[in-house]
Amino acid sequence: MSERIIIKNGCVVTMNDADDVLFDGAVVLEDDRIADVGRTADVLARNSADGARVIDASGKAVLPGLVDLHYHTALGKGWSDHLPLWEYLETCWYPIIRALDYDAAYWAALASYSESIKCGVTTVNDMYRQLTALGDAAEEIGIRAVLSNDIADAEHDLDTLEDNKEAFHAKNGAAKGRIEVYIGIEWLPLASEELLRDARLLADELGTGIHIHLNESLTEVENSKQRFGRRPTEVAYDAGILGRNCIAAHCVWLSDTEMALIRETGTQISHNPSSNAKLGNGIARLPEMLRAGINVGLGHDAAECNNSRDLFQVMKFASLIHRANRVDATLQQAGDVLKMATRNGADALGHQTGQLVTGRKADVILVNLNSQMFTPLMPENKGHLYSHLVFAANGSCVDTTIIDGRIVFEDGQFTTVDEQKILREANAAFRRVVDRMVVPPPPNTTPGP
Ligand SMILES: [Zn+2]
């Protein structure tokens, strides 16, 4: 029997091609698809409510679920985060993820996904380890997840192409296709050109995409020039990594040549401005990327370098940081930023989500407009609503999250998992991993031969 949900009397933000907002709108969900969208009276005339779950969205906005395009499940938020990127990676992030087991990854994933879902995120593009645990967690809580490993050259003791291949065969297509597996490359400083070429070959062999950190910091650019004689995006291009199904995270220090390579190959960019700011990595050339016609979505990156998974915060940052940097308040208008967090992210992953349009996947969130965040609100004024969603709101405005046609979060409660148990278990897992992790000594204290 098909599951039907009728959401009526809401302010429906479609993010469709015409950028329509229906101020007394309704959306019908049937199984995992959107079956109808329109004015409430018209939709109710076309669709019987018999056997349907009817949600009265009066005083609420109805939006496509948000897509977090660059994501890591996180276990060690706030731990050693006074350090700059390179030192942080060596003494905290890598030791933690090397000490990870199935159990720790599973509870870390549930803690991460539950925060995201509460903040209206319905899709995560998650690069981490122990993908079986991540896939199990995603299946259980009900989120849409694209998972990839953390592949590096063997001496770094992270994941291998073989690990990622195994994860693909174990989890790609699970939960009726809600879970996919991409090939994940940690970043160029830990990769040879041969590994990059082999990653592309494997992705093509499996018919899947690639998720990579690219041109994140000046240290990465310098490392690339020293080891390869050219800039990171040029190396990735030569190895065949770039392409329509490649999500390149960060791209902070792109030269004009690198930007042209991204554009030429149709590569997708995840812009992660709050992570870049916290880690002191700089400000990406977002206005130029968008002018070049590159598809750019938004990501929070990881709770270790953000420290929040609230994509509403990332939206605000994605506007403000560029206005401050260029001394130009015309940049990154609210509607454009909202588009990045919804349909651009969905398009980057080739997903039928990100828009409330008939036939698309039923990933929908309800936002409560009856709060100070959305007051005052001029009725039937799209610009006013968009402004509040990007500049005034935070994730606590989300009261319902529906993924693949299933209500997973409603009235502040999860329908799928025990939130308090997740918090307890994630805390315990963090302490077990900290006890187990091996932190390498700083280079100048390494005993000599
Ligand atoms: Zn990252």
Tab-separated table of C-alpha atoms and ligand atoms in Angstrom:
chain	number	residue	atom	x	y	z
A	1	MET	CA	0.000	0.000	0.000
A	2	SER	CA	1.354	3.408	-0.887
A	3	GLU	CA	2.053	5.988	1.787
A	4	ARG	CA	0.570	9.388	1.063
A	5	ILE	CA	1.199	12.649	2.870
A	6	ILE	CA	-0.665	15.859	2.054
A	7	ILE	CA	0.962	19.038	3.345
A	8	LYS	CA	-1.546	21.893	3.021
A	9	ASN	CA	-1.941	25.618	3.810
A	10	GLY	CA	1.824	26.190	3.823
A	11	CYS	CA	4.108	28.764	2.284
A	12	VAL	CA	5.660	26.521	-0.372
A	13	VAL	CA	9.169	27.541	-1.437
A	14	THR	CA	9.592	25.453	-4.580
A	15	MET	CA	13.111	26.425	-5.774
A	16	ASN	CA	11.787	25.489	-9.248
A	17	ASP	CA	13.033	27.065	-12.493
A	18	ALA	CA	10.611	29.985	-12.114
A	19	ASP	CA	11.608	30.420	-8.451
A	20	ASP	CA	7.924	30.195	-7.440
A	21	VAL	CA	6.755	30.616	-3.850
A	22	LEU	CA	3.128	29.537	-3.312
A	23	PHE	CA	1.838	31.479	-0.330
A	24	ASP	CA	-1.142	29.168	0.275
A	25	GLY	CA	0.336	26.038	-1.158
A	26	ALA	CA	0.167	22.298	-0.802
A	27	VAL	CA	2.473	19.405	-1.586
A	28	VAL	CA	1.409	15.792	-1.989
A	29	LEU	CA	3.921	13.034	-1.325
A	30	GLU	CA	3.279	9.509	-2.532
A	31	ASP	CA	5.812	6.894	-1.471
A	32	ASP	CA	9.226	8.422	-2.170
A	33	ARG	CA	8.052	10.981	-4.758
A	34	ILE	CA	6.365	14.364	-4.915
A	35	ALA	CA	2.999	13.650	-6.559
A	36	ASP	CA	1.557	17.182	-6.766
A	37	VAL	CA	2.399	20.797	-5.923
A	38	GLY	CA	0.111	23.809	-6.221
A	39	ARG	CA	-2.310	26.129	-4.482
A	40	THR	CA	-4.012	24.345	-1.587
A	41	ALA	CA	-7.527	24.593	-3.044
A	42	ASP	CA	-6.397	23.225	-6.402
A	43	VAL	CA	-4.330	20.416	-4.896
A	44	LEU	CA	-7.150	19.332	-2.559
A	45	ALA	CA	-9.579	19.345	-5.501
A	46	ARG	CA	-7.236	17.078	-7.448
A	47	ASN	CA	-6.226	14.735	-4.600
A	48	SER	CA	-8.455	12.809	-2.227
A	49	ALA	CA	-7.412	12.938	1.409
A	50	ASP	CA	-8.756	9.416	1.979
A	51	GLY	CA	-6.077	7.273	3.558
A	52	ALA	CA	-3.550	10.116	3.495
A	53	ARG	CA	-1.698	11.631	6.413
A	54	VAL	CA	-2.679	15.341	6.290
A	55	ILE	CA	-0.295	17.920	7.749
A	56	ASP	CA	-1.652	21.432	8.264
A	57	ALA	CA	1.315	23.699	7.520
A	58	SER	CA	-0.431	26.965	8.453
A	59	GLY	CA	2.213	29.376	9.751
A	60	LYS	CA	4.978	27.261	8.252
A	61	ALA	CA	7.191	27.330	5.190
A	62	VAL	CA	7.606	24.153	3.160
A	63	LEU	CA	11.026	23.810	1.526
A	64	PRO	CA	13.096	21.215	-0.265
A	65	GLY	CA	15.432	19.499	2.208
A	66	LEU	CA	18.899	21.040	2.435
A	67	VAL	CA	21.873	19.279	0.834
A	68	ASP	CA	25.168	19.306	2.768
A	69	LEU	CA	27.606	18.820	-0.106
A	70	HIS	CA	30.813	18.394	1.881
A	71	TYR	CA	30.476	16.433	5.078
A	72	HIS	CA	32.414	14.252	7.445
A	73	THR	CA	30.825	12.267	10.217
A	74	ALA	CA	32.515	13.658	13.314
A	75	LEU	CA	33.515	12.256	16.650
A	76	GLY	CA	35.987	14.781	18.108
A	77	LYS	CA	34.290	18.195	17.901
A	78	GLY	CA	36.117	20.891	19.861
A	79	TRP	CA	39.069	18.594	20.654
A	80	SER	CA	42.489	20.221	19.947
A	81	ASP	CA	40.785	22.684	17.635
A	82	HIS	CA	43.109	25.529	18.578
A	83	LEU	CA	45.560	24.198	15.960
A	84	PRO	CA	45.941	25.232	12.302
A	85	LEU	CA	44.900	22.728	9.622
A	86	TRP	CA	48.118	20.812	8.965
A	87	GLU	CA	49.039	20.359	12.647
A	88	TYR	CA	45.435	19.580	13.506
A	89	LEU	CA	45.267	16.847	10.882
A	90	GLU	CA	48.525	15.231	12.012
A	91	THR	CA	47.957	15.331	15.766
A	92	CYS	CA	44.188	14.998	16.070
A	93	TRP	CA	42.062	14.175	13.016
A	94	TYR	CA	44.183	11.343	11.547
A	95	PRO	CA	44.953	9.753	14.952
A	96	ILE	CA	41.213	9.785	15.767
A	97	ILE	CA	40.104	8.259	12.492
A	98	ARG	CA	42.911	5.668	12.623
A	99	ALA	CA	41.571	4.560	16.029
A	100	LEU	CA	37.996	4.310	14.779
A	101	ASP	CA	36.132	1.009	14.893
A	102	TYR	CA	32.673	0.047	13.637
A	103	ASP	CA	30.983	0.971	16.900
A	104	ALA	CA	32.585	4.409	17.223
A	105	ALA	CA	31.842	5.235	13.586
A	106	TYR	CA	28.239	4.079	13.941
A	107	TRP	CA	27.488	6.276	16.968
A	108	ALA	CA	29.462	9.203	15.540
A	109	ALA	CA	27.410	8.956	12.355
A	110	LEU	CA	24.126	8.891	14.275
A	111	ALA	CA	25.199	11.897	16.365
A	112	SER	CA	26.192	13.742	13.179
A	113	TYR	CA	23.168	12.821	11.074
A	114	SER	CA	20.731	13.561	13.897
A	115	GLU	CA	22.060	17.116	14.284
A	116	SER	CA	21.835	17.627	10.527
A	117	ILE	CA	18.279	16.307	10.259
A	118	LYS	CA	17.157	18.578	13.118
A	119	CYS	CA	18.558	21.484	11.105
A	120	GLY	CA	16.706	20.523	7.918
A	121	VAL	CA	19.449	18.619	6.080
A	122	THR	CA	18.089	15.658	4.135
A	123	THR	CA	21.227	14.707	2.148
A	124	VAL	CA	24.842	14.407	3.287
A	125	ASN	CA	27.893	13.838	1.077
A	126	ASP	CA	29.923	12.116	3.787
A	127	MET	CA	33.637	11.238	3.458
A	128	TYR	CA	34.785	9.165	6.422
A	129	ARG	CA	35.896	5.643	7.354
A	130	GLN	CA	34.041	2.439	8.356
A	131	LEU	CA	31.435	2.913	5.634
A	132	THR	CA	29.450	-0.145	6.672
A	133	ALA	CA	28.796	1.547	10.016
A	134	LEU	CA	27.889	4.817	8.301
A	135	GLY	CA	25.548	3.046	5.908
A	136	ASP	CA	23.858	1.191	8.760
A	137	ALA	CA	23.431	4.470	10.684
A	138	ALA	CA	22.026	6.249	7.623
A	139	GLU	CA	19.605	3.411	6.960
A	140	GLU	CA	18.389	3.444	10.539
A	141	ILE	CA	17.895	7.182	10.985
A	142	GLY	CA	16.512	7.646	7.472
A	143	ILE	CA	18.880	10.217	5.943
A	144	ARG	CA	19.947	10.261	2.279
A	145	ALA	CA	23.695	9.671	2.231
A	146	VAL	CA	26.481	9.576	-0.325
A	147	LEU	CA	29.398	7.869	1.435
A	148	SER	CA	33.055	7.763	0.486
A	149	ASN	CA	36.244	6.506	2.099
A	150	ASP	CA	39.279	8.525	3.165
A	151	ILE	CA	41.801	7.171	0.659
A	152	ALA	CA	45.499	8.031	0.864
A	153	ASP	CA	48.814	6.439	-0.080
A	154	ALA	CA	49.542	3.315	1.977
A	155	GLU	CA	52.161	4.846	4.290
A	156	HIS	CA	49.521	7.143	5.813
A	157	ASP	CA	47.536	4.220	7.220
A	158	LEU	CA	44.124	5.483	6.161
A	159	ASP	CA	41.821	3.827	3.585
A	160	THR	CA	42.719	2.142	0.302
A	161	LEU	CA	40.993	1.887	-3.062
A	162	GLU	CA	40.212	-1.711	-2.138
A	163	ASP	CA	38.451	-0.567	1.075
A	164	ASN	CA	36.320	1.810	-0.978
A	165	LYS	CA	35.544	-0.883	-3.549
A	166	GLU	CA	34.414	-3.252	-0.796
A	167	ALA	CA	32.238	-0.518	0.719
A	168	PHE	CA	30.705	0.123	-2.702
A	169	HIS	CA	29.703	-3.501	-3.092
A	170	ALA	CA	28.403	-3.642	0.495
A	171	LYS	CA	26.358	-0.454	0.618
A	172	ASN	CA	25.827	1.234	-2.764
A	173	GLY	CA	22.095	1.260	-3.511
A	174	ALA	CA	21.081	0.253	0.032
A	175	ALA	CA	17.831	1.525	1.573
A	176	LYS	CA	16.095	1.548	-1.849
A	177	GLY	CA	18.857	3.658	-3.360
A	178	ARG	CA	18.945	6.227	-0.558
A	179	ILE	CA	22.557	5.271	0.145
A	180	GLU	CA	25.276	5.563	-2.485
A	181	VAL	CA	29.021	5.048	-2.339
A	182	TYR	CA	31.530	7.307	-4.109
A	183	ILE	CA	35.307	7.052	-4.244
A	184	GLY	CA	36.821	9.452	-1.660
A	185	ILE	CA	40.308	10.975	-1.879
A	186	GLU	CA	41.566	12.616	1.324
A	187	TRP	CA	43.716	15.277	-0.378
A	188	LEU	CA	46.709	15.658	-2.664
A	189	PRO	CA	49.407	15.940	0.036
A	190	LEU	CA	48.663	12.290	0.930
A	191	ALA	CA	48.267	11.043	-2.643
A	192	SER	CA	50.556	10.120	-5.533
A	193	GLU	CA	49.569	10.817	-9.132
A	194	GLU	CA	49.307	7.066	-9.629
A	195	LEU	CA	46.767	6.810	-6.800
A	196	LEU	CA	44.723	9.637	-8.337
A	197	ARG	CA	44.685	7.921	-11.741
A	198	ASP	CA	43.704	4.618	-10.158
A	199	ALA	CA	40.894	6.337	-8.213
A	200	ARG	CA	39.389	7.618	-11.464
A	201	LEU	CA	39.722	4.181	-13.074
A	202	LEU	CA	37.949	2.577	-10.113
A	203	ALA	CA	35.166	5.186	-10.101
A	204	ASP	CA	34.567	4.612	-13.810
A	205	GLU	CA	34.701	0.840	-13.409
A	206	LEU	CA	32.045	1.010	-10.667
A	207	GLY	CA	30.035	3.722	-12.437
A	208	THR	CA	30.196	6.046	-9.451
A	209	GLY	CA	31.450	9.529	-8.525
A	210	ILE	CA	34.480	10.992	-6.743
A	211	HIS	CA	34.645	13.164	-3.621
A	212	ILE	CA	37.941	14.977	-2.997
A	213	HIS	CA	39.390	17.831	-0.951
A	214	LEU	CA	41.000	20.141	-3.509
A	215	ASN	CA	42.952	23.360	-3.118
A	216	GLU	CA	41.881	23.881	0.486
A	217	SER	CA	44.878	25.768	1.870
A	218	LEU	CA	48.001	27.639	0.806
A	219	THR	CA	50.054	24.853	2.389
A	220	GLU	CA	48.356	22.388	0.031
A	221	VAL	CA	49.129	24.586	-2.981
A	222	GLU	CA	52.805	24.844	-1.941
A	223	ASN	CA	53.003	21.097	-1.314
A	224	SER	CA	51.569	20.452	-4.775
A	225	LYS	CA	54.009	22.821	-6.477
A	226	GLN	CA	56.933	21.163	-4.693
A	227	ARG	CA	55.899	17.547	-5.256
A	228	PHE	CA	54.234	17.763	-8.656
A	229	GLY	CA	55.545	21.005	-10.134
A	230	ARG	CA	52.061	22.422	-10.604
A	231	ARG	CA	48.938	23.511	-8.732
A	232	PRO	CA	46.452	21.026	-7.173
A	233	THR	CA	43.665	21.374	-9.743
A	234	GLU	CA	46.166	20.950	-12.592
A	235	VAL	CA	47.388	17.709	-11.006
A	236	ALA	CA	43.797	16.491	-10.502
A	237	TYR	CA	42.951	17.385	-14.107
A	238	ASP	CA	45.960	15.525	-15.510
A	239	ALA	CA	45.043	12.433	-13.474
A	240	GLY	CA	41.476	12.486	-14.806
A	241	ILE	CA	39.937	13.113	-11.389
A	242	LEU	CA	37.856	16.106	-12.460
A	243	GLY	CA	34.489	15.689	-14.178
A	244	ARG	CA	30.727	16.025	-13.905
A	245	ASN	CA	30.587	13.356	-11.188
A	246	CYS	CA	33.444	14.795	-9.119
A	247	ILE	CA	32.672	16.868	-6.027
A	248	ALA	CA	35.695	19.065	-5.284
A	249	ALA	CA	35.515	20.449	-1.768
A	250	HIS	CA	36.874	23.912	-0.917
A	251	CYS	CA	38.739	25.188	-4.027
A	252	VAL	CA	39.817	28.208	-1.968
A	253	TRP	CA	42.940	29.325	-3.853
A	254	LEU	CA	41.982	28.601	-7.463
A	255	SER	CA	44.067	30.397	-10.073
A	256	ASP	CA	42.308	31.513	-13.267
A	257	THR	CA	43.783	28.462	-14.999
A	258	GLU	CA	42.463	26.126	-12.302
A	259	MET	CA	39.035	27.715	-12.458
A	260	ALA	CA	38.970	27.187	-16.230
A	261	LEU	CA	39.797	23.479	-15.712
A	262	ILE	CA	36.927	23.132	-13.222
A	263	ARG	CA	34.598	24.766	-15.696
A	264	GLU	CA	35.838	22.816	-18.723
A	265	THR	CA	35.304	19.486	-16.964
A	266	GLY	CA	31.926	20.369	-15.405
A	267	THR	CA	33.344	19.594	-11.950
A	268	GLN	CA	31.086	20.380	-8.972
A	269	ILE	CA	32.348	22.567	-6.139
A	270	SER	CA	31.329	22.420	-2.497
A	271	HIS	CA	31.869	25.848	-0.941
A	272	ASN	CA	32.495	25.588	2.819
A	273	PRO	CA	33.034	29.163	4.003
A	274	SER	CA	32.691	28.680	7.760
A	275	SER	CA	35.187	25.799	7.835
A	276	ASN	CA	37.606	27.793	5.662
A	277	ALA	CA	37.290	30.736	8.048
A	278	LYS	CA	37.683	28.713	11.246
A	279	LEU	CA	40.787	26.937	9.963
A	280	GLY	CA	42.254	30.184	8.661
A	281	ASN	CA	42.364	28.808	5.118
A	282	GLY	CA	41.046	31.903	3.353
A	283	ILE	CA	38.020	32.923	1.296
A	284	ALA	CA	37.157	31.147	-1.953
A	285	ARG	CA	36.522	33.166	-5.127
A	286	LEU	CA	32.811	32.356	-5.089
A	287	PRO	CA	31.623	35.340	-7.177
A	288	GLU	CA	34.041	34.368	-9.970
A	289	MET	CA	33.063	30.687	-9.754
A	290	LEU	CA	29.388	31.528	-10.161
A	291	ARG	CA	30.088	34.002	-12.975
A	292	ALA	CA	32.033	31.263	-14.754
A	293	GLY	CA	28.906	29.085	-14.657
A	294	ILE	CA	30.347	26.514	-12.247
A	295	ASN	CA	27.750	24.672	-10.137
A	296	VAL	CA	28.504	25.419	-6.472
A	297	GLY	CA	26.729	23.886	-3.471
A	298	LEU	CA	27.339	24.382	0.244
A	299	GLY	CA	28.895	22.217	2.938
A	300	HIS	CA	29.595	22.532	6.636
A	301	ASP	CA	32.684	20.245	6.239
A	302	ALA	CA	32.980	18.608	9.681
A	303	ALA	CA	31.898	19.452	13.182
A	304	GLU	CA	35.604	19.395	14.068
A	305	CYS	CA	36.210	22.419	11.859
A	306	ASN	CA	32.946	24.330	11.970
A	307	ASN	CA	31.768	23.398	14.815
A	308	SER	CA	28.088	23.282	13.976
A	309	ARG	CA	26.316	21.146	11.389
A	310	ASP	CA	23.620	23.807	11.002
A	311	LEU	CA	23.470	24.584	7.269
A	312	PHE	CA	21.428	27.733	7.982
A	313	GLN	CA	24.602	29.119	9.598
A	314	VAL	CA	26.615	28.122	6.549
A	315	MET	CA	24.117	29.930	4.298
A	316	LYS	CA	24.524	33.136	6.270
A	317	PHE	CA	28.311	32.816	6.169
A	318	ALA	CA	28.210	32.135	2.421
A	319	SER	CA	26.755	35.575	1.912
A	320	LEU	CA	28.377	37.678	4.634
A	321	ILE	CA	31.985	36.617	4.181
A	322	HIS	CA	32.040	37.652	0.520
A	323	ARG	CA	30.283	40.959	1.185
A	324	ALA	CA	32.810	41.792	3.890
A	325	ASN	CA	35.763	40.663	1.817
A	326	ARG	CA	34.815	42.576	-1.352
A	327	VAL	CA	33.162	45.537	0.414
A	328	ASP	CA	30.090	44.856	-1.712
A	329	ALA	CA	26.599	44.279	-0.244
A	330	THR	CA	25.148	43.308	-3.626
A	331	LEU	CA	26.946	39.964	-3.512
A	332	GLN	CA	25.260	36.655	-2.648
A	333	GLN	CA	21.632	37.654	-2.349
A	334	ALA	CA	19.479	35.474	-0.082
A	335	GLY	CA	17.608	33.667	-2.865
A	336	ASP	CA	20.871	32.734	-4.593
A	337	VAL	CA	22.319	31.326	-1.368
A	338	LEU	CA	19.165	29.293	-0.693
A	339	LYS	CA	19.510	27.842	-4.183
A	340	MET	CA	23.079	26.754	-3.422
A	341	ALA	CA	21.933	24.925	-0.277
A	342	THR	CA	19.130	23.078	-2.089
A	343	ARG	CA	19.070	22.543	-5.853
A	344	ASN	CA	22.748	23.206	-6.594
A	345	GLY	CA	23.765	20.577	-4.055
A	346	ALA	CA	21.202	18.126	-5.418
A	347	ASP	CA	22.325	18.781	-9.009
A	348	ALA	CA	25.956	18.262	-8.014
A	349	LEU	CA	25.115	14.749	-6.810
A	350	GLY	CA	22.803	14.041	-9.746
A	351	HIS	CA	19.886	13.677	-7.323
A	352	GLN	CA	16.214	14.274	-8.050
A	353	THR	CA	15.907	16.392	-4.915
A	354	GLY	CA	16.443	20.075	-4.123
A	355	GLN	CA	13.190	21.323	-5.675
A	356	LEU	CA	9.517	20.897	-4.791
A	357	VAL	CA	8.396	19.822	-8.243
A	358	THR	CA	6.081	16.953	-9.223
A	359	GLY	CA	8.032	13.783	-9.908
A	360	ARG	CA	11.038	14.716	-7.774
A	361	LYS	CA	12.077	12.818	-4.650
A	362	ALA	CA	10.057	13.534	-1.501
A	363	ASP	CA	12.730	15.281	0.610
A	364	VAL	CA	10.842	18.103	2.321
A	365	ILE	CA	11.227	20.223	5.439
A	366	LEU	CA	8.758	22.371	7.356
A	367	VAL	CA	9.999	25.595	8.921
A	368	ASN	CA	8.073	27.255	11.729
A	369	LEU	CA	7.453	30.915	10.815
A	370	ASN	CA	5.776	31.706	14.141
A	371	SER	CA	8.883	32.970	15.930
A	372	GLN	CA	11.005	36.051	16.427
A	373	MET	CA	13.319	34.849	13.643
A	374	PHE	CA	10.569	35.391	11.084
A	375	THR	CA	8.956	38.493	12.620
A	376	PRO	CA	8.024	40.831	11.028
A	377	LEU	CA	7.038	38.998	7.868
A	378	MET	CA	5.161	40.796	5.127
A	379	PRO	CA	2.507	38.413	3.749
A	380	GLU	CA	3.125	37.166	0.221
A	381	ASN	CA	6.557	38.775	0.011
A	382	LYS	CA	9.137	36.310	-1.303
A	383	GLY	CA	12.156	38.561	-0.761
A	384	HIS	CA	11.261	39.090	2.896
A	385	LEU	CA	10.906	35.335	3.474
A	386	TYR	CA	14.199	34.534	1.692
A	387	SER	CA	15.986	37.183	3.758
A	388	HIS	CA	14.783	35.628	7.022
A	389	LEU	CA	15.663	32.098	5.903
A	390	VAL	CA	19.267	33.079	5.125
A	391	PHE	CA	20.073	35.972	7.465
A	392	ALA	CA	17.786	35.542	10.503
A	393	ALA	CA	17.075	31.849	10.898
A	394	ASN	CA	19.024	29.024	12.426
A	395	GLY	CA	18.366	25.304	12.313
A	396	SER	CA	16.032	25.405	15.306
A	397	CYS	CA	13.340	26.821	12.989
A	398	VAL	CA	12.922	23.348	11.437
A	399	ASP	CA	10.005	21.426	12.920
A	400	THR	CA	9.591	18.548	10.485
A	401	THR	CA	12.003	16.693	8.213
A	402	ILE	CA	10.739	14.230	5.603
A	403	ILE	CA	13.207	12.110	3.614
A	404	ASP	CA	12.243	9.786	0.762
A	405	GLY	CA	8.592	10.299	1.734
A	406	ARG	CA	9.131	9.226	5.350
A	407	ILE	CA	8.732	11.568	8.337
A	408	VAL	CA	11.952	11.119	10.303
A	409	PHE	CA	11.707	14.195	12.561
A	410	GLU	CA	8.491	15.854	13.704
A	411	ASP	CA	7.633	18.370	16.443
A	412	GLY	CA	11.184	18.231	17.792
A	413	GLN	CA	11.251	14.427	18.032
A	414	PHE	CA	12.830	11.691	15.954
A	415	THR	CA	10.480	8.982	14.754
A	416	THR	CA	13.310	6.596	13.890
A	417	VAL	CA	15.952	6.697	16.657
A	418	ASP	CA	16.413	7.332	20.380
A	419	GLU	CA	18.166	10.712	20.451
A	420	GLN	CA	19.267	10.535	24.105
A	421	LYS	CA	20.829	7.124	23.581
A	422	ILE	CA	22.753	8.485	20.572
A	423	LEU	CA	24.211	11.320	22.671
A	424	ARG	CA	25.263	8.935	25.467
A	425	GLU	CA	26.837	6.422	23.105
A	426	ALA	CA	28.650	9.084	21.032
A	427	ASN	CA	30.175	10.501	24.209
A	428	ALA	CA	31.333	7.050	25.309
A	429	ALA	CA	32.737	6.301	21.820
A	430	PHE	CA	34.718	9.555	21.836
A	431	ARG	CA	36.365	8.649	25.140
A	432	ARG	CA	37.213	5.114	23.971
A	433	VAL	CA	38.819	6.477	20.797
A	434	VAL	CA	40.793	9.186	22.631
A	435	ASP	CA	42.159	6.492	24.954
A	436	ARG	CA	43.156	4.384	21.950
A	437	MET	CA	44.519	7.030	19.584
A	438	VAL	CA	48.262	7.255	18.950
A	439	VAL	CA	49.533	10.797	18.512
A	440	PRO	CA	52.824	11.021	16.597
A	441	PRO	CA	55.562	13.147	18.198
A	442	PRO	CA	56.234	16.574	16.647
A	443	PRO	CA	58.844	16.264	13.813
A	444	ASN	CA	61.661	18.070	15.724
A	445	THR	CA	61.516	15.577	18.611
A	446	THR	CA	61.624	12.452	16.437
A	447	PRO	CA	64.620	10.369	17.550
A	448	GLY	CA	67.391	10.394	14.918
A	449	PRO	CA	69.029	7.268	13.479
B	1	ZN	ZN	36.513	18.133	4.542
